[in-house]
Amino acid sequence: MQTQKKNGKWRQKTISTIAALLSVLVVCAVVPSLGSVADQLSILSAAFLLPDGTSALFASDPSSKQPPDAAPATSDTSSAQPAQTPAPSGSESEASSSQIPAPAEVPEENRGPISEETYENSGDNYGSVWIKNSTGRTIDMKSLLETKPTVDMSTEGPKVLIVHTHTTESYELADRGYYDTTQTARSTDLNLNMVRVGNEIQKQLEAAGIGVIHDTEIHDYPAYNGAYNRSGAVVTAMLEQYPSIQVVLDVHRDAITRSDGTKIKPTAVIDGKKAAQVMIISGCEYDNGVSHPNWEQNLRLAARLQQSMADSYPGLARPLNFKNACYNQNLSPGSILLEFGTDANTLEEAVYSGELVGKCLAQTLKGL
């Protein structure tokens, strides 16, 4: 009787193990997110040892865990509060418009209004360059454009560093005329957030023979506050490692929401295709205790890029925003902050703008 019980338990355990292994094999075959063959073999090994707990291996996908609420940053250039729940992490590989996932249907009660608008030129101008100056300083626009920026393109090595202080900023996935009020415009998926726009800028610069370092590290999650400190540390390290770097681009998006909940979507039509309007932000030294000796050189480069955008693609650029701010631009005499549309623009529109700005920046740098 004792032997029969042992044999029965052995048979039951063997059957359980075989069933678990078959379950694992089926899951590995149909769920590509489980990773490489090596990863799948590791899961199979675990199944051998823990047949009774095999199903727990698939109870939750680590990549599907969503971050908690992010705290607002005092230095954020966006006029909206940071979002709460980024989308699941994804691959760093480049995405095309055909790879952008279709958004889910949104009930009428959860639809927020979007107003598609085109920002017109305003502020001070010299030719095609318009600057919104809130610093209290007087700018000689003619001298600004005629004075060459402190950029040396003659040395060997990468010339442009692209970073994303607020990496998780993201966009609408479709042009539906409304947004989902229950969702936020943040994603840790590098195919859907600001890294995707940075990829397009990088592509255009490299096509023009300009070397690029692209930092794809997420700086605003899990903590939002301190994002500029973290991205600044990366900029400092990269400038030390690659002294050939002449230009630092911090690539963001804006967020503009009216008091009634309407989100503004700044859009231009370029060659028959919608593009997210782009705003350059250039800061200067002011009474905040932070030394900012590079602000004039930064502004010269920003004005030249603004001119290239205005001349090549009229309507693409919003007026250059010159303000009392730093945004890590004190770290390099070639620092520019770019905001591609808002959270009401589509990812496809922002990526298209990344292509156009990349071409304009290449043209600007080639002319120095």
CSV table of C-alpha atoms in Angstrom, one decimal:
chain,number,residue,atom,x,y,z
A,1,MET,CA,0.0,0.0,0.0
A,2,GLN,CA,2.9,2.4,0.9
A,3,THR,CA,4.6,1.6,-2.4
A,4,GLN,CA,1.3,2.2,-4.3
A,5,LYS,CA,0.9,5.6,-2.6
A,6,LYS,CA,4.5,6.6,-3.5
A,7,ASN,CA,4.0,5.5,-7.1
A,8,GLY,CA,0.7,7.4,-7.3
A,9,LYS,CA,2.3,10.6,-5.9
A,10,TRP,CA,5.3,10.1,-8.4
A,11,ARG,CA,2.9,9.6,-11.3
A,12,GLN,CA,0.8,12.7,-10.2
A,13,LYS,CA,4.0,14.9,-9.9
A,14,THR,CA,5.2,13.6,-13.3
A,15,ILE,CA,1.9,14.4,-14.9
A,16,SER,CA,1.9,17.9,-13.4
A,17,THR,CA,5.5,18.5,-14.5
A,18,ILE,CA,4.7,17.3,-18.1
A,19,ALA,CA,1.6,19.5,-18.1
A,20,ALA,CA,3.6,22.5,-16.9
A,21,LEU,CA,6.2,22.0,-19.5
A,22,LEU,CA,3.6,21.8,-22.3
A,23,SER,CA,2.1,25.0,-21.0
A,24,VAL,CA,5.4,26.7,-21.0
A,25,LEU,CA,6.2,25.5,-24.5
A,26,VAL,CA,2.8,26.8,-25.8
A,27,VAL,CA,3.3,30.2,-24.1
A,28,CYS,CA,6.8,30.6,-25.4
A,29,ALA,CA,5.6,29.8,-28.9
A,30,VAL,CA,2.8,32.4,-28.9
A,31,VAL,CA,4.2,35.2,-26.7
A,32,PRO,CA,7.2,36.9,-28.4
A,33,SER,CA,7.6,39.3,-25.4
A,34,LEU,CA,9.1,36.5,-23.4
A,35,GLY,CA,12.4,37.3,-25.2
A,36,SER,CA,15.1,35.3,-26.7
A,37,VAL,CA,15.5,31.5,-26.9
A,38,ALA,CA,17.8,31.7,-24.0
A,39,ASP,CA,15.2,33.5,-21.9
A,40,GLN,CA,12.6,30.9,-22.8
A,41,LEU,CA,15.0,28.1,-21.9
A,42,SER,CA,15.5,29.7,-18.5
A,43,ILE,CA,11.7,29.6,-18.0
A,44,LEU,CA,11.7,26.0,-19.0
A,45,SER,CA,14.3,25.2,-16.4
A,46,ALA,CA,12.2,27.0,-13.8
A,47,ALA,CA,9.3,24.8,-14.8
A,48,PHE,CA,11.3,21.7,-14.2
A,49,LEU,CA,12.1,22.8,-10.6
A,50,LEU,CA,8.7,24.4,-9.8
A,51,PRO,CA,6.0,22.6,-11.7
A,52,ASP,CA,3.3,23.6,-9.2
A,53,GLY,CA,4.1,27.3,-9.5
A,54,THR,CA,4.7,27.5,-13.2
A,55,SER,CA,1.5,29.5,-13.9
A,56,ALA,CA,2.8,32.2,-11.6
A,57,LEU,CA,5.6,32.9,-14.0
A,58,PHE,CA,3.0,34.3,-16.4
A,59,ALA,CA,0.7,35.9,-13.9
A,60,SER,CA,2.2,39.3,-14.6
A,61,ASP,CA,4.5,40.7,-17.3
A,62,PRO,CA,7.1,43.0,-15.8
A,63,SER,CA,6.9,45.3,-18.8
A,64,SER,CA,3.2,45.9,-18.2
A,65,LYS,CA,3.7,47.5,-14.8
A,66,GLN,CA,2.7,51.1,-14.8
A,67,PRO,CA,4.5,53.8,-12.8
A,68,PRO,CA,2.8,55.8,-10.1
A,69,ASP,CA,1.9,59.5,-10.3
A,70,ALA,CA,4.9,61.7,-11.2
A,71,ALA,CA,5.5,64.9,-9.3
A,72,PRO,CA,5.7,68.2,-11.2
A,73,ALA,CA,9.1,69.8,-11.7
A,74,THR,CA,9.5,73.5,-11.0
A,75,SER,CA,11.8,73.8,-14.1
A,76,ASP,CA,9.4,72.1,-16.5
A,77,THR,CA,8.9,74.1,-19.7
A,78,SER,CA,5.5,72.6,-20.2
A,79,SER,CA,2.4,74.5,-19.2
A,80,ALA,CA,0.6,71.3,-18.2
A,81,GLN,CA,1.0,69.0,-15.2
A,82,PRO,CA,3.1,65.9,-15.7
A,83,ALA,CA,1.1,62.8,-16.5
A,84,GLN,CA,0.4,59.9,-14.1
A,85,THR,CA,0.7,56.6,-15.9
A,86,PRO,CA,3.1,56.0,-18.7
A,87,ALA,CA,2.4,53.2,-21.1
A,88,PRO,CA,4.3,49.9,-21.0
A,89,SER,CA,8.0,49.9,-21.9
A,90,GLY,CA,8.8,48.9,-25.4
A,91,SER,CA,11.7,48.3,-27.8
A,92,GLU,CA,14.2,51.0,-28.5
A,93,SER,CA,14.1,50.1,-32.2
A,94,GLU,CA,12.9,52.8,-34.6
A,95,ALA,CA,9.2,52.9,-35.2
A,96,SER,CA,7.5,53.9,-38.4
A,97,SER,CA,4.0,55.3,-38.7
A,98,SER,CA,2.7,51.9,-39.6
A,99,GLN,CA,4.0,50.6,-36.3
A,100,ILE,CA,2.1,53.2,-34.2
A,101,PRO,CA,-0.6,51.3,-32.3
A,102,ALA,CA,-4.2,52.2,-33.0
A,103,PRO,CA,-5.8,53.9,-29.9
A,104,ALA,CA,-8.8,52.3,-28.2
A,105,GLU,CA,-12.3,53.6,-28.8
A,106,VAL,CA,-13.1,56.3,-26.2
A,107,PRO,CA,-16.6,56.7,-24.7
A,108,GLU,CA,-18.2,60.1,-25.4
A,109,GLU,CA,-18.1,61.1,-21.7
A,110,ASN,CA,-14.3,60.7,-21.7
A,111,ARG,CA,-13.6,62.7,-24.8
A,112,GLY,CA,-11.8,66.1,-24.3
A,113,PRO,CA,-11.8,68.8,-27.0
A,114,ILE,CA,-8.8,69.6,-29.1
A,115,SER,CA,-8.4,72.9,-30.9
A,116,GLU,CA,-6.0,72.7,-33.9
A,117,GLU,CA,-4.3,76.1,-34.4
A,118,THR,CA,-1.3,77.6,-36.1
A,119,TYR,CA,0.8,80.0,-34.1
A,120,GLU,CA,1.5,83.2,-36.1
A,121,ASN,CA,4.6,85.3,-36.0
A,122,SER,CA,4.8,87.7,-33.1
A,123,GLY,CA,7.3,89.6,-31.0
A,124,ASP,CA,10.5,91.2,-32.4
A,125,ASN,CA,11.7,90.3,-35.8
A,126,TYR,CA,14.6,90.7,-38.2
A,127,GLY,CA,13.6,89.3,-41.6
A,128,SER,CA,12.1,85.8,-41.1
A,129,VAL,CA,13.3,85.4,-37.5
A,130,TRP,CA,10.8,86.2,-34.8
A,131,ILE,CA,11.6,86.3,-31.1
A,132,LYS,CA,9.3,86.5,-28.2
A,133,ASN,CA,11.6,88.3,-25.6
A,134,SER,CA,10.4,88.2,-22.0
A,135,THR,CA,13.8,88.8,-20.4
A,136,GLY,CA,13.8,92.6,-20.2
A,137,ARG,CA,17.0,92.6,-22.3
A,138,THR,CA,17.4,94.5,-25.6
A,139,ILE,CA,18.4,92.4,-28.5
A,140,ASP,CA,20.2,93.7,-31.6
A,141,MET,CA,18.6,91.2,-34.0
A,142,LYS,CA,20.8,92.1,-37.0
A,143,SER,CA,24.0,91.7,-34.9
A,144,LEU,CA,22.6,88.5,-33.4
A,145,LEU,CA,22.2,86.8,-36.8
A,146,GLU,CA,25.5,88.2,-38.3
A,147,THR,CA,27.7,87.1,-35.4
A,148,LYS,CA,28.9,83.5,-35.9
A,149,PRO,CA,28.0,81.1,-33.0
A,150,THR,CA,30.9,79.5,-31.1
A,151,VAL,CA,30.6,76.2,-33.0
A,152,ASP,CA,33.6,74.5,-34.5
A,153,MET,CA,32.6,71.8,-37.1
A,154,SER,CA,36.2,71.2,-38.2
A,155,THR,CA,37.2,68.7,-35.5
A,156,GLU,CA,36.9,64.9,-35.7
A,157,GLY,CA,34.2,63.1,-33.7
A,158,PRO,CA,30.5,63.5,-33.0
A,159,LYS,CA,29.2,67.1,-33.1
A,160,VAL,CA,25.7,66.8,-31.7
A,161,LEU,CA,24.4,65.4,-28.5
A,162,ILE,CA,20.6,64.7,-28.2
A,163,VAL,CA,19.1,64.3,-24.8
A,164,HIS,CA,15.6,64.2,-23.4
A,165,THR,CA,15.1,65.7,-19.9
A,166,HIS,CA,11.4,64.8,-20.0
A,167,THR,CA,11.8,61.6,-21.9
A,168,THR,CA,8.4,60.2,-21.2
A,169,GLU,CA,6.5,63.1,-22.8
A,170,SER,CA,4.4,61.6,-25.6
A,171,TYR,CA,1.6,62.3,-28.1
A,172,GLU,CA,-1.8,61.3,-29.4
A,173,LEU,CA,-1.6,58.1,-31.5
A,174,ALA,CA,-4.3,59.2,-34.0
A,175,ASP,CA,-5.7,62.5,-35.4
A,176,ARG,CA,-9.3,62.0,-33.9
A,177,GLY,CA,-10.1,65.6,-32.9
A,178,TYR,CA,-10.3,64.7,-29.2
A,179,TYR,CA,-8.3,63.3,-26.4
A,180,ASP,CA,-9.0,60.7,-23.8
A,181,THR,CA,-9.5,62.5,-20.5
A,182,THR,CA,-8.7,59.4,-18.5
A,183,GLN,CA,-5.2,59.0,-20.0
A,184,THR,CA,-2.1,61.0,-19.8
A,185,ALA,CA,0.5,61.9,-22.4
A,186,ARG,CA,3.4,60.0,-20.9
A,187,SER,CA,5.0,56.8,-22.0
A,188,THR,CA,8.1,54.8,-21.2
A,189,ASP,CA,8.0,53.2,-24.6
A,190,LEU,CA,10.9,54.7,-26.5
A,191,ASN,CA,9.0,54.2,-29.8
A,192,LEU,CA,6.2,56.4,-28.5
A,193,ASN,CA,7.9,59.2,-26.5
A,194,MET,CA,10.5,61.9,-27.2
A,195,VAL,CA,13.2,59.4,-28.1
A,196,ARG,CA,11.3,58.6,-31.3
A,197,VAL,CA,11.5,62.3,-32.3
A,198,GLY,CA,15.1,62.3,-31.4
A,199,ASN,CA,15.7,59.3,-33.6
A,200,GLU,CA,14.4,61.2,-36.6
A,201,ILE,CA,16.6,64.2,-35.9
A,202,GLN,CA,19.6,61.9,-35.5
A,203,LYS,CA,18.8,60.2,-38.8
A,204,GLN,CA,18.8,63.5,-40.7
A,205,LEU,CA,22.0,64.7,-39.2
A,206,GLU,CA,23.8,61.5,-39.8
A,207,ALA,CA,22.6,61.5,-43.4
A,208,ALA,CA,24.3,64.9,-43.7
A,209,GLY,CA,27.5,63.4,-42.4
A,210,ILE,CA,27.2,64.9,-38.9
A,211,GLY,CA,28.1,62.6,-36.0
A,212,VAL,CA,25.5,62.2,-33.2
A,213,ILE,CA,25.4,60.9,-29.7
A,214,HIS,CA,21.8,60.1,-28.7
A,215,ASP,CA,21.1,59.7,-25.0
A,216,THR,CA,17.9,57.5,-24.7
A,217,GLU,CA,17.9,57.2,-20.9
A,218,ILE,CA,14.7,58.1,-19.1
A,219,HIS,CA,15.3,61.0,-16.8
A,220,ASP,CA,11.8,61.8,-15.6
A,221,TYR,CA,10.7,58.4,-14.3
A,222,PRO,CA,10.2,57.1,-11.7
A,223,ALA,CA,10.9,60.6,-10.2
A,224,TYR,CA,9.9,63.7,-12.2
A,225,ASN,CA,11.5,66.2,-9.9
A,226,GLY,CA,15.2,66.4,-10.5
A,227,ALA,CA,15.0,65.4,-14.1
A,228,TYR,CA,17.2,68.4,-15.2
A,229,ASN,CA,19.8,67.4,-12.6
A,230,ARG,CA,19.9,63.9,-14.1
A,231,SER,CA,20.0,64.9,-17.7
A,232,GLY,CA,22.6,67.6,-16.8
A,233,ALA,CA,24.9,65.0,-15.4
A,234,VAL,CA,24.6,63.1,-18.7
A,235,VAL,CA,25.4,66.2,-20.7
A,236,THR,CA,28.4,67.0,-18.5
A,237,ALA,CA,29.7,63.4,-18.8
A,238,MET,CA,29.3,63.3,-22.5
A,239,LEU,CA,31.0,66.6,-23.1
A,240,GLU,CA,34.0,65.3,-21.1
A,241,GLN,CA,34.0,62.0,-23.0
A,242,TYR,CA,33.4,63.6,-26.4
A,243,PRO,CA,35.1,67.0,-26.5
A,244,SER,CA,34.2,67.3,-30.2
A,245,ILE,CA,30.5,67.8,-29.3
A,246,GLN,CA,29.5,71.4,-30.3
A,247,VAL,CA,25.7,71.3,-30.0
A,248,VAL,CA,23.4,69.9,-27.3
A,249,LEU,CA,19.7,69.5,-28.1
A,250,ASP,CA,17.2,68.9,-25.4
A,251,VAL,CA,14.1,67.6,-27.2
A,252,HIS,CA,10.7,68.0,-25.5
A,253,ARG,CA,7.1,68.7,-26.4
A,254,ASP,CA,4.9,71.4,-25.0
A,255,ALA,CA,1.4,71.1,-23.4
A,256,ILE,CA,-1.2,73.9,-23.7
A,257,THR,CA,-4.6,73.4,-22.0
A,258,ARG,CA,-7.3,76.1,-21.7
A,259,SER,CA,-9.3,76.5,-18.5
A,260,ASP,CA,-12.2,74.7,-20.1
A,261,GLY,CA,-10.1,71.6,-20.7
A,262,THR,CA,-9.5,72.2,-24.4
A,263,LYS,CA,-6.0,71.2,-25.5
A,264,ILE,CA,-4.3,73.3,-28.1
A,265,LYS,CA,-2.7,71.5,-31.1
A,266,PRO,CA,-0.2,73.8,-32.9
A,267,THR,CA,0.0,72.5,-36.4
A,268,ALA,CA,1.5,73.6,-39.8
A,269,VAL,CA,1.0,72.0,-43.2
A,270,ILE,CA,4.3,71.5,-44.8
A,271,ASP,CA,4.3,70.1,-48.4
A,272,GLY,CA,0.7,69.0,-48.0
A,273,LYS,CA,1.4,67.1,-44.7
A,274,LYS,CA,0.6,68.0,-41.1
A,275,ALA,CA,3.6,68.8,-38.9
A,276,ALA,CA,3.7,69.7,-35.2
A,277,GLN,CA,4.8,73.3,-34.9
A,278,VAL,CA,8.2,73.6,-33.2
A,279,MET,CA,9.3,76.2,-30.6
A,280,ILE,CA,12.9,76.9,-29.7
A,281,ILE,CA,13.6,78.0,-26.2
A,282,SER,CA,16.8,79.9,-25.4
A,283,GLY,CA,17.5,81.1,-21.8
A,284,CYS,CA,19.8,83.8,-20.4
A,285,GLU,CA,21.5,84.6,-17.1
A,286,TYR,CA,19.3,86.2,-14.5
A,287,ASP,CA,19.2,86.7,-10.8
A,288,ASN,CA,18.8,83.1,-9.7
A,289,GLY,CA,22.3,82.4,-8.5
A,290,VAL,CA,23.2,80.2,-11.5
A,291,SER,CA,26.0,81.2,-13.7
A,292,HIS,CA,25.0,81.2,-17.4
A,293,PRO,CA,28.0,82.5,-19.4
A,294,ASN,CA,27.0,80.8,-22.7
A,295,TRP,CA,23.6,82.4,-23.2
A,296,GLU,CA,24.6,84.8,-26.0
A,297,GLN,CA,26.3,82.0,-28.0
A,298,ASN,CA,23.3,79.8,-27.5
A,299,LEU,CA,21.0,82.5,-28.7
A,300,ARG,CA,23.0,83.1,-31.8
A,301,LEU,CA,22.8,79.4,-32.8
A,302,ALA,CA,19.1,79.2,-31.9
A,303,ALA,CA,18.4,82.3,-34.1
A,304,ARG,CA,20.2,80.7,-37.0
A,305,LEU,CA,18.3,77.5,-36.7
A,306,GLN,CA,15.1,79.6,-36.4
A,307,GLN,CA,16.0,81.3,-39.6
A,308,SER,CA,16.7,78.1,-41.4
A,309,MET,CA,13.3,76.6,-40.3
A,310,ALA,CA,11.4,79.8,-41.3
A,311,ASP,CA,13.1,80.0,-44.7
A,312,SER,CA,12.9,76.3,-45.6
A,313,TYR,CA,9.5,75.5,-44.1
A,314,PRO,CA,7.3,78.6,-43.5
A,315,GLY,CA,4.9,78.0,-40.6
A,316,LEU,CA,6.9,75.2,-39.0
A,317,ALA,CA,8.5,77.4,-36.3
A,318,ARG,CA,6.7,79.2,-33.6
A,319,PRO,CA,8.4,82.4,-32.4
A,320,LEU,CA,11.7,81.7,-30.6
A,321,ASN,CA,11.1,82.0,-26.9
A,322,PHE,CA,13.9,83.9,-25.2
A,323,LYS,CA,13.4,83.9,-21.5
A,324,ASN,CA,15.0,84.2,-18.1
A,325,ALA,CA,15.8,80.5,-17.6
A,326,CYS,CA,18.7,78.0,-17.7
A,327,TYR,CA,17.5,74.5,-18.6
A,328,ASN,CA,21.1,73.2,-18.5
A,329,GLN,CA,22.0,75.5,-21.3
A,330,ASN,CA,24.9,76.9,-19.2
A,331,LEU,CA,26.7,73.6,-19.8
A,332,SER,CA,27.6,74.2,-23.4
A,333,PRO,CA,27.8,77.3,-25.7
A,334,GLY,CA,25.8,75.4,-28.3
A,335,SER,CA,22.7,74.4,-26.3
A,336,ILE,CA,19.2,74.5,-27.7
A,337,LEU,CA,15.9,73.4,-26.2
A,338,LEU,CA,13.3,72.3,-28.7
A,339,GLU,CA,9.6,71.7,-28.1
A,340,PHE,CA,7.8,69.6,-30.8
A,341,GLY,CA,4.1,70.4,-30.7
A,342,THR,CA,2.0,69.6,-27.7
A,343,ASP,CA,0.4,66.5,-26.2
A,344,ALA,CA,-2.5,67.1,-28.6
A,345,ASN,CA,-0.4,66.6,-31.7
A,346,THR,CA,0.0,63.1,-33.1
A,347,LEU,CA,3.2,61.2,-32.9
A,348,GLU,CA,3.3,61.0,-36.7
A,349,GLU,CA,3.2,64.9,-36.8
A,350,ALA,CA,6.0,65.2,-34.3
A,351,VAL,CA,8.2,62.7,-36.1
A,352,TYR,CA,7.6,64.6,-39.4
A,353,SER,CA,8.7,67.8,-37.6
A,354,GLY,CA,11.8,65.9,-36.3
A,355,GLU,CA,12.7,65.1,-39.9
A,356,LEU,CA,12.3,68.8,-41.0
A,357,VAL,CA,14.2,70.2,-38.0
A,358,GLY,CA,17.0,67.7,-38.5
A,359,LYS,CA,17.4,68.9,-42.1
A,360,CYS,CA,17.4,72.5,-41.0
A,361,LEU,CA,19.9,71.9,-38.2
A,362,ALA,CA,22.2,70.0,-40.7
A,363,GLN,CA,22.0,73.0,-43.1
A,364,THR,CA,22.7,75.4,-40.3
A,365,LEU,CA,25.8,73.5,-39.0
A,366,LYS,CA,27.1,72.9,-42.5
A,367,GLY,CA,27.0,76.7,-43.1
A,368,LEU,CA,29.3,77.5,-40.1
